Amino acid sequence: MIEIRSPHLTGAEVSWFSALCSDDYRYLGVPDNDLKSTFDHTSEITLTAEKYGFRNILCPNSYQVGQDTMSFAAGVAPMTESINLLVAVRCGEYHPPMLARYISSLDHMLKGRLTINIISSNMPGEQLDSASRYQRSREVIEILKQAWTQENINYEGQFYNIHLDTTDPVKPYQQNGGPLLYFGGYSPPGKDLCAEHCDVYLMWPEPEENLQAHMEEMTERAKGYGRVLDYGLRVHMVVRETEEEAKLHAQSLVSRLDDDFGTEIRERAQDAKSLGVSKQAEARAMSDDEGFVEPHLWTGIGRARSGCGAALVGTPQQIVDKIQRYMDMGIRAFIFSGYPHLDEAKYFGELVMPHLETVSMPIAQGRVPEAVPATPLGVGQRV
């Protein structure tokens, strides 16, 4: 049986994605100068998402390509008013006490509109095994929590031995333990880390029965630590007024793809050999001739992208119905994206967002965030 941290939420946290990591295309695998990862372009995506009522936006992290995530978040913070920033933090990249200060400073800039995506991949040039990578992340999180809740850091672990007095500026704006921690990982050590320390377990798109199995397993793991989690799904989006239009756009995205270059794009990522990425490949292998692994779940994106490799494809009603199925399973956080990211944010914002009840994930159990109610789609209604 799946238990969720926020059963009181009738709506969902609907988030978008800002393509900091040179991951924006009109045609997958074909670079476009107009879609380069510049501050102007990615901040426009962020502000457009805010305009359409998205509650959060993922700011990803990569060594190979794109912008520095922390710098981008600090730069865009004063430009935003209501949207949360989900900032990806690669554990081990920063000295943990300094990371505590970075995050705390961002949290104050955003007046609490900060959430954190914990990343545990290898650094360039290192080859830590899965258990070691997640142990390092565990130590980073435990040090962050000491810095945010105590007057000093006293920590001895496998990777860090730190004894340091903290000061008032280190404390985050969110005084109940700091920003929410979102986490995605599929190996047993990763799932244990999330069960022990994180708040939202993020999954990549797979058939519904697979997602259900992950959530059931995580519920049991979290029980072992006396905790309950919320669940999220990261998936791409192609929505048009008709199903035919949506499928045509999906096929156009891969119409100019060179498969060798697609493989190069996938393999340059630090997580290219991860268990989660292998599950995306399995979904592609199980798909039909059009690339659909189940109704409306299209796996073609993964031909040229590591990580999240599938999209929901359909009409506004079909997309709303699919999201509702996920919510019925217990998923309360969604991170959507589409190609090109700015254009697809507008399509989704205009065609789907008005018909979803949206909330921000609650910081503390029992706190019900302000919700924006949905406008149901009528039978045969076009939007």
Tab-separated table of C-alpha atoms in Angstrom:
chain	number	residue	atom	x	y	z
A	1	MET	CA	0.000	0.000	0.000
A	2	ILE	CA	1.311	3.446	-0.959
A	3	GLU	CA	1.368	6.140	1.711
A	4	ILE	CA	2.028	9.767	0.817
A	5	ARG	CA	3.286	12.636	2.920
A	6	SER	CA	0.607	15.052	1.686
A	7	PRO	CA	-2.666	13.109	1.370
A	8	HIS	CA	-4.572	16.330	2.079
A	9	LEU	CA	-3.518	17.835	-1.269
A	10	THR	CA	-6.304	17.688	-3.843
A	11	GLY	CA	-4.135	19.453	-6.417
A	12	ALA	CA	-0.640	18.891	-7.770
A	13	GLU	CA	2.577	20.844	-7.923
A	14	VAL	CA	2.920	21.441	-11.666
A	15	SER	CA	6.448	22.482	-12.592
A	16	TRP	CA	8.389	23.275	-15.761
A	17	PHE	CA	12.069	22.963	-16.782
A	18	SER	CA	14.631	25.627	-17.647
A	19	ALA	CA	17.131	24.272	-20.189
A	20	LEU	CA	20.380	25.351	-18.509
A	21	CYS	CA	22.293	22.329	-19.832
A	22	SER	CA	22.180	23.044	-23.598
A	23	ASP	CA	19.094	20.842	-23.881
A	24	ASP	CA	16.768	22.815	-26.121
A	25	TYR	CA	15.938	21.902	-29.713
A	26	ARG	CA	13.383	22.328	-32.458
A	27	TYR	CA	14.680	19.056	-33.854
A	28	LEU	CA	16.373	16.737	-31.365
A	29	GLY	CA	20.099	16.474	-31.981
A	30	VAL	CA	20.212	19.533	-34.285
A	31	PRO	CA	21.797	22.521	-32.453
A	32	ASP	CA	19.940	25.811	-32.869
A	33	ASN	CA	21.662	29.122	-32.137
A	34	ASP	CA	18.356	30.682	-31.088
A	35	LEU	CA	17.947	28.036	-28.380
A	36	LYS	CA	21.421	28.141	-26.846
A	37	SER	CA	21.699	27.983	-23.085
A	38	THR	CA	22.083	31.694	-22.424
A	39	PHE	CA	20.830	33.562	-19.392
A	40	ASP	CA	18.428	35.545	-21.556
A	41	HIS	CA	16.894	32.397	-23.053
A	42	THR	CA	16.614	30.313	-19.890
A	43	SER	CA	15.361	33.224	-17.776
A	44	GLU	CA	12.666	33.837	-20.407
A	45	ILE	CA	11.592	30.201	-20.028
A	46	THR	CA	11.430	30.697	-16.252
A	47	LEU	CA	9.418	33.926	-16.445
A	48	THR	CA	7.054	32.427	-19.016
A	49	ALA	CA	6.439	29.447	-16.740
A	50	GLU	CA	5.681	31.833	-13.887
A	51	LYS	CA	3.259	33.797	-16.110
A	52	TYR	CA	1.291	30.632	-16.888
A	53	GLY	CA	1.024	29.620	-13.240
A	54	PHE	CA	3.596	26.831	-12.975
A	55	ARG	CA	4.426	26.414	-9.289
A	56	ASN	CA	8.097	25.395	-9.572
A	57	ILE	CA	10.836	25.183	-12.196
A	58	LEU	CA	13.725	22.727	-12.315
A	59	CYS	CA	17.134	24.344	-12.786
A	60	PRO	CA	19.330	21.383	-13.834
A	61	ASN	CA	23.054	20.838	-13.301
A	62	SER	CA	25.720	19.589	-15.717
A	63	TYR	CA	29.508	19.745	-15.906
A	64	GLN	CA	29.723	19.222	-19.653
A	65	VAL	CA	27.444	21.909	-21.055
A	66	GLY	CA	25.413	24.972	-20.187
A	67	GLN	CA	25.330	27.415	-17.288
A	68	ASP	CA	26.227	27.250	-13.620
A	69	THR	CA	23.046	26.389	-11.750
A	70	MET	CA	23.691	28.392	-8.578
A	71	SER	CA	24.634	31.518	-10.521
A	72	PHE	CA	21.541	31.226	-12.698
A	73	ALA	CA	19.263	30.802	-9.683
A	74	ALA	CA	20.776	33.834	-7.951
A	75	GLY	CA	20.434	35.889	-11.123
A	76	VAL	CA	16.827	34.992	-11.822
A	77	ALA	CA	15.634	35.139	-8.189
A	78	PRO	CA	14.897	38.892	-8.102
A	79	MET	CA	13.158	38.664	-11.483
A	80	THR	CA	10.515	36.246	-10.166
A	81	GLU	CA	7.611	36.824	-7.787
A	82	SER	CA	5.696	33.604	-7.199
A	83	ILE	CA	7.345	30.584	-8.809
A	84	ASN	CA	9.594	28.310	-6.739
A	85	LEU	CA	13.049	27.349	-8.003
A	86	LEU	CA	14.018	23.665	-7.856
A	87	VAL	CA	17.802	23.979	-7.900
A	88	ALA	CA	19.801	20.858	-8.735
A	89	VAL	CA	22.755	20.393	-6.364
A	90	ARG	CA	25.476	17.886	-7.207
A	91	CYS	CA	26.697	16.505	-3.897
A	92	GLY	CA	30.478	16.694	-3.641
A	93	GLU	CA	30.773	19.695	-5.938
A	94	TYR	CA	30.860	22.161	-3.040
A	95	HIS	CA	32.374	21.962	0.429
A	96	PRO	CA	29.234	21.206	2.505
A	97	PRO	CA	29.431	24.198	4.899
A	98	MET	CA	29.827	26.507	1.889
A	99	LEU	CA	26.932	24.747	0.171
A	100	ALA	CA	24.810	25.359	3.276
A	101	ARG	CA	25.590	29.066	2.952
A	102	TYR	CA	24.883	29.145	-0.803
A	103	ILE	CA	21.506	27.488	-0.314
A	104	SER	CA	20.638	29.645	2.668
A	105	SER	CA	21.502	32.818	0.748
A	106	LEU	CA	19.341	31.733	-2.197
A	107	ASP	CA	16.504	30.883	0.163
A	108	HIS	CA	16.597	34.419	1.567
A	109	MET	CA	16.716	35.951	-1.932
A	110	LEU	CA	13.620	33.935	-2.827
A	111	LYS	CA	11.827	34.483	0.520
A	112	GLY	CA	11.436	30.725	0.909
A	113	ARG	CA	10.620	29.921	-2.731
A	114	LEU	CA	13.543	27.484	-2.928
A	115	THR	CA	13.510	23.706	-3.263
A	116	ILE	CA	16.531	21.463	-3.827
A	117	ASN	CA	17.043	18.540	-6.220
A	118	ILE	CA	19.741	16.254	-4.781
A	119	ILE	CA	22.096	14.841	-7.456
A	120	SER	CA	24.580	12.044	-6.682
A	121	SER	CA	26.436	11.393	-9.944
A	122	ASN	CA	30.191	11.059	-10.303
A	123	MET	CA	32.407	14.071	-10.744
A	124	PRO	CA	34.413	14.264	-13.981
A	125	GLY	CA	37.355	11.901	-13.767
A	126	GLU	CA	36.094	9.866	-10.807
A	127	GLN	CA	34.461	6.454	-10.766
A	128	LEU	CA	32.844	5.952	-7.382
A	129	ASP	CA	30.541	2.967	-7.046
A	130	SER	CA	26.860	3.570	-6.418
A	131	ALA	CA	27.018	2.946	-2.665
A	132	SER	CA	29.891	5.417	-2.252
A	133	ARG	CA	28.206	8.138	-4.306
A	134	TYR	CA	25.056	7.926	-2.235
A	135	GLN	CA	27.026	7.768	1.010
A	136	ARG	CA	28.693	11.038	0.026
A	137	SER	CA	25.269	12.559	-0.650
A	138	ARG	CA	23.995	11.284	2.705
A	139	GLU	CA	26.893	12.995	4.467
A	140	VAL	CA	26.326	16.244	2.559
A	141	ILE	CA	22.629	16.269	3.516
A	142	GLU	CA	23.370	15.496	7.161
A	143	ILE	CA	25.930	18.310	7.291
A	144	LEU	CA	23.461	20.713	5.659
A	145	LYS	CA	20.848	19.859	8.266
A	146	GLN	CA	23.339	20.401	11.093
A	147	ALA	CA	24.319	23.778	9.623
A	148	TRP	CA	20.682	24.827	9.287
A	149	THR	CA	19.402	23.658	12.668
A	150	GLN	CA	22.341	23.751	15.106
A	151	GLU	CA	24.857	26.255	16.385
A	152	ASN	CA	27.779	24.173	15.153
A	153	ILE	CA	28.707	21.364	12.802
A	154	ASN	CA	30.250	18.280	14.361
A	155	TYR	CA	30.428	15.574	11.756
A	156	GLU	CA	32.619	12.555	11.158
A	157	GLY	CA	31.963	10.371	8.153
A	158	GLN	CA	33.580	8.456	5.322
A	159	PHE	CA	33.995	11.547	3.134
A	160	TYR	CA	33.815	14.504	5.530
A	161	ASN	CA	35.180	15.269	8.975
A	162	ILE	CA	34.033	18.771	9.855
A	163	HIS	CA	33.947	20.598	13.171
A	164	LEU	CA	32.827	24.187	12.690
A	165	ASP	CA	30.831	26.851	14.477
A	166	THR	CA	27.970	28.231	12.380
A	167	THR	CA	26.591	31.746	12.423
A	168	ASP	CA	23.171	33.316	11.920
A	169	PRO	CA	23.586	34.008	8.163
A	170	VAL	CA	23.919	30.260	7.529
A	171	LYS	CA	20.348	29.664	8.675
A	172	PRO	CA	17.889	29.463	5.757
A	173	TYR	CA	14.791	31.585	5.344
A	174	GLN	CA	12.723	28.417	5.788
A	175	GLN	CA	13.214	27.874	9.487
A	176	ASN	CA	11.704	24.383	9.776
A	177	GLY	CA	14.803	22.561	8.575
A	178	GLY	CA	15.499	24.229	5.257
A	179	PRO	CA	14.143	23.753	1.733
A	180	LEU	CA	12.343	20.595	0.635
A	181	LEU	CA	14.668	17.959	-0.819
A	182	TYR	CA	13.635	16.271	-4.083
A	183	PHE	CA	15.518	13.144	-5.081
A	184	GLY	CA	15.631	10.718	-8.001
A	185	GLY	CA	17.528	7.431	-7.959
A	186	TYR	CA	16.843	3.754	-8.563
A	187	SER	CA	19.666	1.777	-6.984
A	188	PRO	CA	19.078	0.379	-3.466
A	189	PRO	CA	21.569	2.786	-1.820
A	190	GLY	CA	19.882	5.730	-3.527
A	191	LYS	CA	16.412	4.651	-2.492
A	192	ASP	CA	17.599	4.251	1.100
A	193	LEU	CA	19.087	7.749	1.060
A	194	CYS	CA	15.791	9.215	-0.126
A	195	ALA	CA	13.781	7.201	2.391
A	196	GLU	CA	15.953	8.457	5.240
A	197	HIS	CA	16.476	12.112	4.361
A	198	CYS	CA	14.488	13.468	1.392
A	199	ASP	CA	10.924	14.688	0.971
A	200	VAL	CA	9.872	14.002	-2.642
A	201	TYR	CA	10.887	10.880	-4.559
A	202	LEU	CA	11.108	11.726	-8.266
A	203	MET	CA	10.612	9.096	-10.954
A	204	TRP	CA	11.216	9.100	-14.697
A	205	PRO	CA	8.431	7.957	-17.052
A	206	GLU	CA	7.745	4.233	-17.220
A	207	PRO	CA	4.565	2.168	-17.606
A	208	GLU	CA	2.150	2.819	-14.759
A	209	GLU	CA	2.651	-0.580	-13.127
A	210	ASN	CA	6.393	0.126	-12.859
A	211	LEU	CA	5.781	3.498	-11.222
A	212	GLN	CA	3.362	1.832	-8.813
A	213	ALA	CA	6.004	-0.725	-7.854
A	214	HIS	CA	8.626	1.986	-7.185
A	215	MET	CA	6.193	3.878	-4.955
A	216	GLU	CA	5.227	0.762	-3.007
A	217	GLU	CA	8.890	-0.064	-2.426
A	218	MET	CA	9.688	3.487	-1.328
A	219	THR	CA	6.737	3.503	1.066
A	220	GLU	CA	8.192	0.440	2.806
A	221	ARG	CA	11.731	1.853	2.851
A	222	ALA	CA	10.521	5.129	4.346
A	223	LYS	CA	8.554	3.258	7.027
A	224	GLY	CA	11.849	1.760	8.152
A	225	TYR	CA	13.013	5.266	9.037
A	226	GLY	CA	9.678	6.321	10.520
A	227	ARG	CA	9.017	8.611	7.577
A	228	VAL	CA	6.487	9.168	4.778
A	229	LEU	CA	7.380	10.585	1.338
A	230	ASP	CA	5.665	12.453	-1.447
A	231	TYR	CA	6.095	11.260	-5.032
A	232	GLY	CA	6.880	13.089	-8.238
A	233	LEU	CA	7.180	12.405	-11.955
A	234	ARG	CA	9.551	14.056	-14.407
A	235	VAL	CA	8.204	13.700	-17.972
A	236	HIS	CA	8.239	15.623	-21.253
A	237	MET	CA	5.084	16.967	-22.845
A	238	VAL	CA	3.586	17.335	-26.322
A	239	VAL	CA	0.037	18.724	-26.214
A	240	ARG	CA	-2.016	19.976	-29.157
A	241	GLU	CA	-5.722	20.508	-29.809
A	242	THR	CA	-5.960	17.207	-31.702
A	243	GLU	CA	-4.179	13.903	-31.151
A	244	GLU	CA	-3.021	13.895	-34.767
A	245	GLU	CA	-1.332	17.284	-34.328
A	246	ALA	CA	0.369	16.115	-31.143
A	247	LYS	CA	1.715	12.952	-32.782
A	248	LEU	CA	2.897	14.894	-35.823
A	249	HIS	CA	4.866	17.272	-33.603
A	250	ALA	CA	6.366	14.365	-31.671
A	251	GLN	CA	7.534	12.732	-34.886
A	252	SER	CA	8.896	16.024	-36.201
A	253	LEU	CA	11.131	16.300	-33.130
A	254	VAL	CA	13.091	13.193	-34.212
A	255	SER	CA	12.747	13.696	-37.965
A	256	ARG	CA	16.287	15.050	-38.371
A	257	LEU	CA	17.981	12.982	-35.667
A	258	ASP	CA	21.216	11.221	-36.471
A	259	ASP	CA	21.162	8.201	-34.176
A	260	ASP	CA	24.944	8.227	-33.707
A	261	PHE	CA	24.782	11.835	-32.495
A	262	GLY	CA	21.808	10.933	-30.318
A	263	THR	CA	23.938	8.241	-28.688
A	264	GLU	CA	26.724	10.789	-28.163
A	265	ILE	CA	24.279	13.169	-26.457
A	266	ARG	CA	23.045	10.406	-24.147
A	267	GLU	CA	26.500	9.148	-23.223
A	268	ARG	CA	28.060	12.531	-22.417
A	269	ALA	CA	25.906	12.817	-19.289
A	270	GLN	CA	27.386	11.853	-15.927
A	271	ASP	CA	24.408	9.568	-15.260
A	272	ALA	CA	24.548	7.795	-18.637
A	273	LYS	CA	25.345	4.396	-17.067
A	274	SER	CA	22.884	4.678	-14.182
A	275	LEU	CA	20.128	2.214	-13.396
A	276	GLY	CA	17.507	4.876	-14.028
A	277	VAL	CA	18.803	5.534	-17.540
A	278	SER	CA	18.801	1.806	-18.262
A	279	LYS	CA	15.114	1.689	-17.290
A	280	GLN	CA	14.398	4.418	-19.843
A	281	ALA	CA	16.153	2.297	-22.464
A	282	GLU	CA	14.033	-0.696	-21.445
A	283	ALA	CA	10.874	1.343	-21.986
A	284	ARG	CA	12.048	2.292	-25.492
A	285	ALA	CA	12.764	-1.355	-26.272
A	286	MET	CA	9.213	-2.326	-25.237
A	287	SER	CA	7.501	0.399	-27.286
A	288	ASP	CA	5.432	-0.107	-30.443
A	289	ASP	CA	6.377	0.935	-33.973
A	290	GLU	CA	5.425	4.551	-33.238
A	291	GLY	CA	7.456	4.599	-30.018
A	292	PHE	CA	4.528	4.365	-27.537
A	293	VAL	CA	5.085	2.087	-24.542
A	294	GLU	CA	1.517	2.650	-23.277
A	295	PRO	CA	-1.306	4.959	-24.423
A	296	HIS	CA	0.011	8.534	-24.779
A	297	LEU	CA	3.485	7.725	-23.351
A	298	TRP	CA	5.982	8.178	-26.214
A	299	THR	CA	9.624	7.116	-25.769
A	300	GLY	CA	11.175	8.868	-28.766
A	301	ILE	CA	12.711	11.642	-26.627
A	302	GLY	CA	15.172	9.130	-25.156
A	303	ARG	CA	16.804	8.574	-28.542
A	304	ALA	CA	18.695	11.823	-27.987
A	305	ARG	CA	18.593	12.444	-24.252
A	306	SER	CA	19.978	10.829	-21.147
A	307	GLY	CA	17.738	10.795	-18.108
A	308	CYS	CA	14.049	11.458	-18.633
A	309	GLY	CA	13.386	9.916	-22.030
A	310	ALA	CA	9.634	9.909	-22.691
A	311	ALA	CA	6.797	12.356	-23.279
A	312	LEU	CA	3.060	12.454	-22.762
A	313	VAL	CA	1.527	13.066	-26.200
A	314	GLY	CA	-2.098	13.971	-26.755
A	315	THR	CA	-4.970	16.439	-26.564
A	316	PRO	CA	-5.638	18.627	-23.504
A	317	GLN	CA	-8.303	16.197	-22.274
A	318	GLN	CA	-6.052	13.173	-22.802
A	319	ILE	CA	-3.207	14.874	-20.920
A	320	VAL	CA	-5.478	15.952	-18.044
A	321	ASP	CA	-6.864	12.421	-17.807
A	322	LYS	CA	-3.370	10.912	-17.745
A	323	ILE	CA	-2.221	13.331	-15.041
A	324	GLN	CA	-5.313	12.420	-13.026
A	325	ARG	CA	-4.406	8.727	-13.319
A	326	TYR	CA	-0.986	9.523	-11.897
A	327	MET	CA	-2.556	11.559	-9.101
A	328	ASP	CA	-4.889	8.670	-8.292
A	329	MET	CA	-1.738	6.560	-7.827
A	330	GLY	CA	-0.439	9.084	-5.276
A	331	ILE	CA	1.821	11.339	-7.356
A	332	ARG	CA	1.590	14.979	-6.272
A	333	ALA	CA	4.608	16.657	-7.956
A	334	PHE	CA	5.110	16.884	-11.716
A	335	ILE	CA	8.070	18.337	-13.597
A	336	PHE	CA	7.143	18.821	-17.244
A	337	SER	CA	9.140	20.077	-20.207
A	338	GLY	CA	8.925	20.095	-23.995
A	339	TYR	CA	10.793	21.027	-27.144
A	340	PRO	CA	11.333	23.860	-27.736
A	341	HIS	CA	10.896	24.583	-24.036
A	342	LEU	CA	9.546	28.117	-24.409
A	343	ASP	CA	7.013	27.213	-27.088
A	344	GLU	CA	5.841	24.073	-25.324
A	345	ALA	CA	5.463	25.932	-22.006
A	346	LYS	CA	3.025	28.246	-23.807
A	347	TYR	CA	1.086	25.354	-25.362
A	348	PHE	CA	0.799	23.584	-22.021
A	349	GLY	CA	0.112	26.837	-20.182
A	350	GLU	CA	-2.748	27.754	-22.489
A	351	LEU	CA	-4.233	24.310	-23.201
A	352	VAL	CA	-3.796	22.402	-19.931
A	353	MET	CA	-2.865	24.595	-16.953
A	354	PRO	CA	-6.341	26.169	-16.584
A	355	HIS	CA	-7.759	22.655	-16.118
A	356	LEU	CA	-5.421	21.527	-13.335
A	357	GLU	CA	-5.748	22.366	-9.660
A	358	THR	CA	-2.239	23.426	-8.684
A	359	VAL	CA	-0.455	23.802	-5.354
A	360	SER	CA	3.096	24.095	-4.080
A	361	MET	CA	4.376	21.114	-2.107
A	362	PRO	CA	3.872	21.835	1.595
A	363	ILE	CA	6.921	22.474	3.739
A	364	ALA	CA	5.438	20.808	6.821
A	365	GLN	CA	2.910	18.015	7.169
A	366	GLY	CA	-0.559	19.341	7.783
A	367	ARG	CA	0.046	22.705	6.114
A	368	VAL	CA	-2.254	23.077	3.114
A	369	PRO	CA	-0.798	25.488	0.520
A	370	GLU	CA	-3.036	27.910	-1.327
A	371	ALA	CA	-4.520	26.136	-4.324
A	372	VAL	CA	-5.483	27.404	-7.762
A	373	PRO	CA	-8.647	25.518	-8.741
A	374	ALA	CA	-9.101	23.735	-12.041
A	375	THR	CA	-11.572	24.572	-14.776
A	376	PRO	CA	-12.858	21.184	-15.984
A	377	LEU	CA	-12.769	20.509	-19.694
A	378	GLY	CA	-16.276	19.991	-21.026
A	379	VAL	CA	-17.237	17.181	-23.333
A	380	GLY	CA	-15.945	18.073	-26.745
A	381	GLN	CA	-14.628	21.394	-25.455
A	382	ARG	CA	-11.694	22.935	-27.291
A	383	VAL	CA	-9.310	25.280	-25.533
